[in-house]
Short mmCIF file of C-alpha atoms and ligand atoms in Angstrom, two decimals:
data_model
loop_
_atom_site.label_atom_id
_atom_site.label_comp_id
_atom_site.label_asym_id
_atom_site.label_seq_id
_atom_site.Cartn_x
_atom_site.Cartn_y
_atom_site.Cartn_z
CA UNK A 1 97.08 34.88 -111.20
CA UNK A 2 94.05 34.90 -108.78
CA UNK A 3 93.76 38.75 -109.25
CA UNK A 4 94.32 38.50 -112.74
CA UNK A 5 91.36 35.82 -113.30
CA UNK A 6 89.67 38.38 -111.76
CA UNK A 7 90.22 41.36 -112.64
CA UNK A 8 89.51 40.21 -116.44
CA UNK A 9 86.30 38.77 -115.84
CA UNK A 10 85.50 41.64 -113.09
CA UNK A 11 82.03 42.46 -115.59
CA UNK A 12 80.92 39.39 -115.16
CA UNK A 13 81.69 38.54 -111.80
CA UNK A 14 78.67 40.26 -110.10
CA UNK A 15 76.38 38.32 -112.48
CA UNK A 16 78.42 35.22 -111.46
CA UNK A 17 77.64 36.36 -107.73
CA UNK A 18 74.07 37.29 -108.02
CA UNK A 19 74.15 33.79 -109.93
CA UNK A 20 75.48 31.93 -107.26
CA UNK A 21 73.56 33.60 -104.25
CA UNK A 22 70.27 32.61 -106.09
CA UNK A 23 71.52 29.13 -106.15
CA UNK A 24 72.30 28.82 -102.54
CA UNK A 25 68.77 29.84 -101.19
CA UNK A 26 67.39 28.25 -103.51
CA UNK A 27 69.89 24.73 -104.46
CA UNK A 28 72.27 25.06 -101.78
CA UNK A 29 73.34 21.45 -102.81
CA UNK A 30 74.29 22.57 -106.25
CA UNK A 31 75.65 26.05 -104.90
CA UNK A 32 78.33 24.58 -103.01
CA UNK A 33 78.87 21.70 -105.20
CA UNK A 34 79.73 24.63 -107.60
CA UNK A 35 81.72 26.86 -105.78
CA UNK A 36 83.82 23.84 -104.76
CA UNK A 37 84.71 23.47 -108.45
CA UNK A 38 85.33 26.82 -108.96
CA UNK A 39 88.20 26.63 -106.00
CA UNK A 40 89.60 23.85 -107.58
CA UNK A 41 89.78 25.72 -111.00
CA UNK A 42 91.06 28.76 -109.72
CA UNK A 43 93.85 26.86 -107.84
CA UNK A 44 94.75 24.77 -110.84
CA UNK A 45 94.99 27.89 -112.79
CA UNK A 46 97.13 29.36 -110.08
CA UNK A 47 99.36 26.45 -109.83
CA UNK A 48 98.74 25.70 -106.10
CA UNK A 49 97.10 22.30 -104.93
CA UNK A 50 93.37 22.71 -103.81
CA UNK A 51 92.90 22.76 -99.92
CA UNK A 52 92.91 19.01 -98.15
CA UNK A 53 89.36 18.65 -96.87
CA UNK A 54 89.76 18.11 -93.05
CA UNK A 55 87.43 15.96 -91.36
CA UNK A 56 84.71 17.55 -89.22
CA UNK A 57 82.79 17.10 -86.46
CA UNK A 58 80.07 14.42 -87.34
CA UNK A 59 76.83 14.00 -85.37
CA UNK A 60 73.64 11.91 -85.33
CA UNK A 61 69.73 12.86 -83.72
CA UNK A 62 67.00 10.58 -83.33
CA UNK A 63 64.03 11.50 -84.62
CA UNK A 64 61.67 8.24 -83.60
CA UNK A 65 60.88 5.00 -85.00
CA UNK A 66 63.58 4.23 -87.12
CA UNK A 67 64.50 8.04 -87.95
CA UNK A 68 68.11 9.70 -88.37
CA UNK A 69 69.54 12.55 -89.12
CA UNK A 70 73.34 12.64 -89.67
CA UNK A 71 75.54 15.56 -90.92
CA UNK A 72 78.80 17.18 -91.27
CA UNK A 73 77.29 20.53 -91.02
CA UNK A 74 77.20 20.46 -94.80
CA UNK A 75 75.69 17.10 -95.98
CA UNK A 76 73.13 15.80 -94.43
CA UNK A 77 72.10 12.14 -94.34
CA UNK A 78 68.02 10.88 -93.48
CA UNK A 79 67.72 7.84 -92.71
CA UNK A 80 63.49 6.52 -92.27
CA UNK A 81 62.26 9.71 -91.72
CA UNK A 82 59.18 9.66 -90.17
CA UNK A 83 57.95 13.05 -88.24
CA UNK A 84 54.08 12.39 -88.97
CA UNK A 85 53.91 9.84 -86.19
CA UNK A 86 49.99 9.24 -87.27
CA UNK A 87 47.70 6.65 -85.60
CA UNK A 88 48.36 4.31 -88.25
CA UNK A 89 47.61 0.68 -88.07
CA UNK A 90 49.63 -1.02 -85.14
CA UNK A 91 52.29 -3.02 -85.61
CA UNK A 92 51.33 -7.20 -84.80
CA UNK A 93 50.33 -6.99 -81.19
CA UNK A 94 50.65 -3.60 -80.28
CA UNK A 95 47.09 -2.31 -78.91
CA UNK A 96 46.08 1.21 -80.54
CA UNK A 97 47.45 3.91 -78.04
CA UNK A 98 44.72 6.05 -76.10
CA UNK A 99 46.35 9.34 -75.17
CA UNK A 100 43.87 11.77 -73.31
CA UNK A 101 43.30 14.98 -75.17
CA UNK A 102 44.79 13.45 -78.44
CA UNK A 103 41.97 14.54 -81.51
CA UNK A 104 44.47 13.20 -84.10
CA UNK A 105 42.31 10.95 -86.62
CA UNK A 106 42.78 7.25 -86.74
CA UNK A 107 43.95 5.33 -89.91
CA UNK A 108 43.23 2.34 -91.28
CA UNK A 109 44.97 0.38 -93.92
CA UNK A 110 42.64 1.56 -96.76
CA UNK A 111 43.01 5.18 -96.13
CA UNK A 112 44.95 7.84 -98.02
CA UNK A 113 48.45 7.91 -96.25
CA UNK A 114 48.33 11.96 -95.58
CA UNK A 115 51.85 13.09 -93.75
CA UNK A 116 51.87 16.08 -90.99
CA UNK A 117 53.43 18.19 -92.82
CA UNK A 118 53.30 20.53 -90.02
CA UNK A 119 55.58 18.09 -87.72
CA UNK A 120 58.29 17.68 -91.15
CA UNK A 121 58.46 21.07 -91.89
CA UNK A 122 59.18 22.65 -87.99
CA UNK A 123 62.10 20.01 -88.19
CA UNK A 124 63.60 19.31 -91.56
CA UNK A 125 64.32 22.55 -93.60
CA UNK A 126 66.92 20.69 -95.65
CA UNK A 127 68.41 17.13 -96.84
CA UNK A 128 70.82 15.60 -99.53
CA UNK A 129 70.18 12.17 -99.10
CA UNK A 130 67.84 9.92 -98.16
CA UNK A 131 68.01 6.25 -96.75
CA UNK A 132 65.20 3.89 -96.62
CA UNK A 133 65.73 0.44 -95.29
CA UNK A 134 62.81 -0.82 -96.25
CA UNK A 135 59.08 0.41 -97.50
CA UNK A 136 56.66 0.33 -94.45
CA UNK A 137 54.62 3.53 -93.81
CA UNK A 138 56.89 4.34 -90.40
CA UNK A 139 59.51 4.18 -93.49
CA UNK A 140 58.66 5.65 -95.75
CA UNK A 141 55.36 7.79 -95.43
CA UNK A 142 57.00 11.12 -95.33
CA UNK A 143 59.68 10.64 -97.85
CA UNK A 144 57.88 11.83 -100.93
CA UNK A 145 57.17 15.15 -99.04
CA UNK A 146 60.85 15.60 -97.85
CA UNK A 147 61.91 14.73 -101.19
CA UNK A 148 59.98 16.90 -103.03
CA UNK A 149 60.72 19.71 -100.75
CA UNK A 150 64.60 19.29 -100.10
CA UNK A 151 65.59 17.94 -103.52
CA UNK A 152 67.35 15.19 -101.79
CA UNK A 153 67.86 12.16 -103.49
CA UNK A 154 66.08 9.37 -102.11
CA UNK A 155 68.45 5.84 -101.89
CA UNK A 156 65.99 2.61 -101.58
CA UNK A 157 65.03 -0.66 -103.15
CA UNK A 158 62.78 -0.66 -106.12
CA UNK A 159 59.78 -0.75 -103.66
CA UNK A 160 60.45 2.00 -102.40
CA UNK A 161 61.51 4.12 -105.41
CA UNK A 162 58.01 3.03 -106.37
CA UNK A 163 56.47 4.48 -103.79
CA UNK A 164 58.19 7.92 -104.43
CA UNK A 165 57.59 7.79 -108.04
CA UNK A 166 54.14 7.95 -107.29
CA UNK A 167 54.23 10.95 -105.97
CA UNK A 168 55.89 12.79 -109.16
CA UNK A 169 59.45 13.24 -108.08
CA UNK A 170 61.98 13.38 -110.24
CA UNK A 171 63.48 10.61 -111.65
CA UNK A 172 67.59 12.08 -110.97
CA UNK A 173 66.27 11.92 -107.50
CA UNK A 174 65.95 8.47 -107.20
CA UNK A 175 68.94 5.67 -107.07
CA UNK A 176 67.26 2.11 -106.73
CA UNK A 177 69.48 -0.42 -105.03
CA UNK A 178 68.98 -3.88 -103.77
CA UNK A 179 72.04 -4.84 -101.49
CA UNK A 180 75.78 -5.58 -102.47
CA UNK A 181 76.41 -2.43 -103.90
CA UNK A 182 79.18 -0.04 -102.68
CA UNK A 183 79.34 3.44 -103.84
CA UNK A 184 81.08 6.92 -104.01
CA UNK A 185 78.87 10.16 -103.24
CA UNK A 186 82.13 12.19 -102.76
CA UNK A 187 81.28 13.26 -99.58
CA UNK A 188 80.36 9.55 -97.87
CA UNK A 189 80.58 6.65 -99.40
CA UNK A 190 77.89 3.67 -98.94
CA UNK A 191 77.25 0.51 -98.65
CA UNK A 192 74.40 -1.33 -99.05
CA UNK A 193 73.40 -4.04 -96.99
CA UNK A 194 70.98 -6.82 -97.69
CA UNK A 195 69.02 -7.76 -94.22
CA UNK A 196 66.08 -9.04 -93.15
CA UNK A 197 62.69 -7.64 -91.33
CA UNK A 198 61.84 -7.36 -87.33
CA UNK A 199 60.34 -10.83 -86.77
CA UNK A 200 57.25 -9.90 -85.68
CA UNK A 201 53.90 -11.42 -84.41
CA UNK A 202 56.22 -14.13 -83.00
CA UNK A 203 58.04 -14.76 -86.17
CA UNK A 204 55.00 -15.35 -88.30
CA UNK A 205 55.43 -12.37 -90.07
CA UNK A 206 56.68 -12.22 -93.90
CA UNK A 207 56.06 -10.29 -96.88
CA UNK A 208 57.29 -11.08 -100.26
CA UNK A 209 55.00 -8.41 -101.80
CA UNK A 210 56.52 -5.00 -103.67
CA UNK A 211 55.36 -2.06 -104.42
CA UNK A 212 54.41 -1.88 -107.87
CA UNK A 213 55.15 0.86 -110.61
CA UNK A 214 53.06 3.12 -112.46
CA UNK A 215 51.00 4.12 -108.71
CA UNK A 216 49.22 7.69 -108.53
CA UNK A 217 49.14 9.79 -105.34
CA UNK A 218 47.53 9.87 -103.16
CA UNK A 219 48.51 6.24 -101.83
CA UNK A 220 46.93 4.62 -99.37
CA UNK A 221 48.43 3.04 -96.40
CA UNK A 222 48.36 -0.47 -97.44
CA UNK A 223 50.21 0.43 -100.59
CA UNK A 224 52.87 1.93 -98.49
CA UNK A 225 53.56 -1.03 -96.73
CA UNK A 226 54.51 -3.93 -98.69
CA UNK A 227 58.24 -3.98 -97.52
CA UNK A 228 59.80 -4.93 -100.63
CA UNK A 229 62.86 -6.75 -98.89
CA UNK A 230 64.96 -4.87 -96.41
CA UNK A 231 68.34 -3.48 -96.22
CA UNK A 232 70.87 -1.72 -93.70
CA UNK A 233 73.36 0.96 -94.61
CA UNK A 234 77.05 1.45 -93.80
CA UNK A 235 77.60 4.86 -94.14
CA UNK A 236 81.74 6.11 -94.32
CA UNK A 237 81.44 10.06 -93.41
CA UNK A 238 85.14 11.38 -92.38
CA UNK A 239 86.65 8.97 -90.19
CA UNK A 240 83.31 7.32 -89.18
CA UNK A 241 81.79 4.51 -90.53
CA UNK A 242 77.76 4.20 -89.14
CA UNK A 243 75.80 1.00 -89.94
CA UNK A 244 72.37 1.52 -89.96
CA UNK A 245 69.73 -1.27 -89.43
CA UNK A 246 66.11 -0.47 -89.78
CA UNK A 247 64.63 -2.80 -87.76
CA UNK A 248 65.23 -6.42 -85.55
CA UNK A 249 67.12 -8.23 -87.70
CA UNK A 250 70.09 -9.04 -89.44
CA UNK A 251 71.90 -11.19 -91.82
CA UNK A 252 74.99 -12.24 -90.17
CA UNK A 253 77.44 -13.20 -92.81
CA UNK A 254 76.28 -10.13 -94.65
CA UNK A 255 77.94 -7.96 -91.63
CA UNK A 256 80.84 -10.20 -90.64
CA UNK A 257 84.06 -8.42 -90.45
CA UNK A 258 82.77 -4.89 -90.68
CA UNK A 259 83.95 -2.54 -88.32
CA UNK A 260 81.79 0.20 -87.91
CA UNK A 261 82.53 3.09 -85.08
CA UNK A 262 78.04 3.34 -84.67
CA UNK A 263 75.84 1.05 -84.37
CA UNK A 264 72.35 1.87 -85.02
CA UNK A 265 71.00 -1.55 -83.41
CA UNK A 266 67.19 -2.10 -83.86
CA UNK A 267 66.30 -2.73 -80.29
CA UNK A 268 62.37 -2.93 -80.19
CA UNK A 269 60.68 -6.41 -78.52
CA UNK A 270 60.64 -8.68 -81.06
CA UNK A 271 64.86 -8.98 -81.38
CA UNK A 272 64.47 -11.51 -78.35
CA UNK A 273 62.57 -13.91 -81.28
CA UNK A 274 66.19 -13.95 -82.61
CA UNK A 275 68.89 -16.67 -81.41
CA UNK A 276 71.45 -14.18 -79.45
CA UNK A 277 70.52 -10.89 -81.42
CA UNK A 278 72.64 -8.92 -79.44
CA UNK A 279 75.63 -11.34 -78.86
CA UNK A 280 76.04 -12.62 -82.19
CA UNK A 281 75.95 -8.62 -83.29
CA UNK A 282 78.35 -7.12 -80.86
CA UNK A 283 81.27 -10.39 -81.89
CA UNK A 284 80.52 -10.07 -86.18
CA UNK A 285 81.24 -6.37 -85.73
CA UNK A 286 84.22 -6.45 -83.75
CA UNK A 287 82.73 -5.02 -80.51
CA UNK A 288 81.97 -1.26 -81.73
CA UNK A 289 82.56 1.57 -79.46
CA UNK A 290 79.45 2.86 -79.84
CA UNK A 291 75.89 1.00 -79.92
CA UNK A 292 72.64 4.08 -80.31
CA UNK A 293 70.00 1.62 -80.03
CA UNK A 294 66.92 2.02 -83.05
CA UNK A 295 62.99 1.59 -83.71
CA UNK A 296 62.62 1.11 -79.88
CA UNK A 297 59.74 3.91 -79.25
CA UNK A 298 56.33 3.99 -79.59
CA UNK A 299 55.81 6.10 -82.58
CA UNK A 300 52.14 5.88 -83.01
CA UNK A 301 51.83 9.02 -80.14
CA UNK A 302 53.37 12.35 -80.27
CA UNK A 303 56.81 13.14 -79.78
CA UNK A 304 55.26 15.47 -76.16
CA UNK A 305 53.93 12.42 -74.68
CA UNK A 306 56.44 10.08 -72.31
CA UNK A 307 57.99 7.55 -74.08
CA UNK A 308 59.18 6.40 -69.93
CA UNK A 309 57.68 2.38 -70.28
CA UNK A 310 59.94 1.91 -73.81
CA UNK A 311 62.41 3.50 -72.16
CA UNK A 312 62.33 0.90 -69.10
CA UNK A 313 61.95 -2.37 -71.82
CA UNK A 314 65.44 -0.80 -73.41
CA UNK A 315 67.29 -0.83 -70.27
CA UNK A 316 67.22 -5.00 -71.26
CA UNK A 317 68.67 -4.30 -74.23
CA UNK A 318 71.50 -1.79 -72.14
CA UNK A 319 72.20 -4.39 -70.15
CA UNK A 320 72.69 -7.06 -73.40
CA UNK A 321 75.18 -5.58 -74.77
CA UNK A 322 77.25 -4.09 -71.64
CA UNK A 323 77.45 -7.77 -70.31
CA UNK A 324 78.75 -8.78 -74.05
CA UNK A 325 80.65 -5.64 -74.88
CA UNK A 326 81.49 -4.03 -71.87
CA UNK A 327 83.65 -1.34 -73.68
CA UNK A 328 80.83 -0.37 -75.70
CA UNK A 329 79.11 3.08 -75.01
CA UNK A 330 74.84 2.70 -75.46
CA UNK A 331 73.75 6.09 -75.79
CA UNK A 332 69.25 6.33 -74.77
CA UNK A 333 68.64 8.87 -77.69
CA UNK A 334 66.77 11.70 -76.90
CA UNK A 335 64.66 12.99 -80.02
CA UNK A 336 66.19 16.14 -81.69
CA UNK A 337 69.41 15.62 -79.17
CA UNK A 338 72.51 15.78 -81.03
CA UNK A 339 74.85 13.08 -80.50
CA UNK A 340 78.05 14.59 -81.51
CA UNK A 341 80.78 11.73 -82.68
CA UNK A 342 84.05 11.34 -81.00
CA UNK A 343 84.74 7.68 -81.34
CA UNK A 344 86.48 6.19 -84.57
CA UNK A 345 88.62 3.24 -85.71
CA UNK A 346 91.79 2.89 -87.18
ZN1 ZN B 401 58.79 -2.70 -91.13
ZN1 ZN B 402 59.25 -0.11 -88.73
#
């Protein structure tokens, strides 16, 4: 039957290929979303059942602040990107970092929020999806350029689809959620997670303010940075199930009962403002295997300079969760490391 299918439409079939070869350099989304379905169809016509998708080998890398990558080797998740790493306004009691030799220009709220494109391009060459917990320019600055440039569509709350609208991107690239809602991508599935923001400047920070719509590029920082309520992500890839959190907080009865293989666990200073952050955490999600701790480096410097004194204020947060969890494996990310997934739950 195969032969036959082919055979008949042999004319056509070099069109078909020269067709479909365009489409992969150029939509490789849509090129293998297509030559899925054709499979299927020629196995239907055939008679035989379409090959059962095995699960593959799933792996994260950190790429600072609150940044992920995840992927099968096909799809491939971003969660926060943020490769610019510009001197940007501090966060709440964070001094402006001196690094000798660095020529990089300093920000300031009211100034046009310009991504390194330079630093997103040498590392992201291609996306599907895009995550954004929340819009705050370590969020969310470089999203409209790795949108625009991937074709990935861009998952957020209406703040942040706001933000991305601004810069022109098509609107079948954007899915606006606010928390609650659970669905089907075919390859993952997702839920979202209403949560809450880092409790910074000793708990006196809050923001109630949203991005509004109808914004022209270029924006500025300080309308990148209105939050717009947060959320986390639980992310089922394969046989994994990765919760995301973008930041120090959490709502507990939100993630009560969820059983997640990964942890990303927001792990900067300001989670020891919270009543037994990493207790409370570690019991609500049934003691996960494996905890990759979040938002912990200083991502106003470069990714060549040492990150070695955030690295020694983690080891606190190491030692939280071993004396809680002590079956739970905290991997240090390295940026651009792959963390290749082994763990999973029944
Ligand atoms: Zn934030
Ligand atoms: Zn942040």
């Amino acid at each position: 039957m195969f032969l036959r299918w082919c055979s008949a439409c042999y004319d056509g079939q070099l069109d078909v290929a020269a067709t479909w070869l365009e489409m992969f350099f150029c939509r490789p989304k849509l090129a293998l979303n297509s030559f899925a379905l054709a499979t299927n169809l020629v196995c239907a016509l055939s008679g035989q059942s379409p090959p059962i998708e095995k699960p593959r080998q799933v792996s994260l890398e950190y790429m600072g602040a609150a940044g992920w990558r995840i992927t099968d080797g096909t799809t491939i998740i971003l969660i926060d990107p943020y490769l610019s790493r510009i001197i940007g306004p501090p966060p709440p009691g964070r001094p402006v970092p001196h690094v000798p030799g660095d020529t990089r220009p300093v920000y300031g709220w009211d100034d046009a929020a310009v991504p390194n494109v330079t630093s997103i391009d040498s590392r992201i060459k291609r996306a599907d999806f895009i995550l954004v917990t929340h819009t705050h320019y370590d969020h969310v600055l470089d999203v409209p350029h790795i949108a625009l440039k991937t074709g990935a569509t861009v998952i957020g709350t209406e703040s942040t689809e706001n933000v991305v609208r601004a810069y022109d991107i098509p609107e079948e690239q954007l899915i606006t959620v606010r928390g609650g809602e659970d669905y089907n991508f075919g390859t993952f599935t997702l839920k979202v997670i209403p949560s809450l923001h880092s409790p910074l400047d000793h708990k006196h920070y809050f923001s109630s303010a949203t991005a509004p719509a109808n914004m022209k590029a270029p924006l500025t920082l300080r309308q990148m940075h209105p939050e717009g309520s947060t959320l986390a992500y639980l992310i089922r890839f394969h046989r994994h199930q990765i919760l995301a959190f973008g930041g120090m907080n959490y709502i507990e009865r939100e993630i009560e009962g969820l059983r997640p293989d990964v942890v990303l666990v927001g792990a900067g200073a300001s989670r020891t403002e919270i009543y037994d952050y990493t207790g409370r955490l570690m019991r609500d999600l049934g003691f996960p295997p494996l905890v990759l701790p979040t938002h912990w480096d200083n991502f106003l410097v470069p990714y060549e300079v040492s990150q070695q004194d955030s690295v020694e204020s983690l080891q606190s947060f190491v030692r939280e969760v071993n004396a809680i969890s002590p079956k739970t494996k905290v991997i240090v990310p390295k940026y651009f490391e792959l963390i290749p997934l082994y763990t999973s739950r029944p």
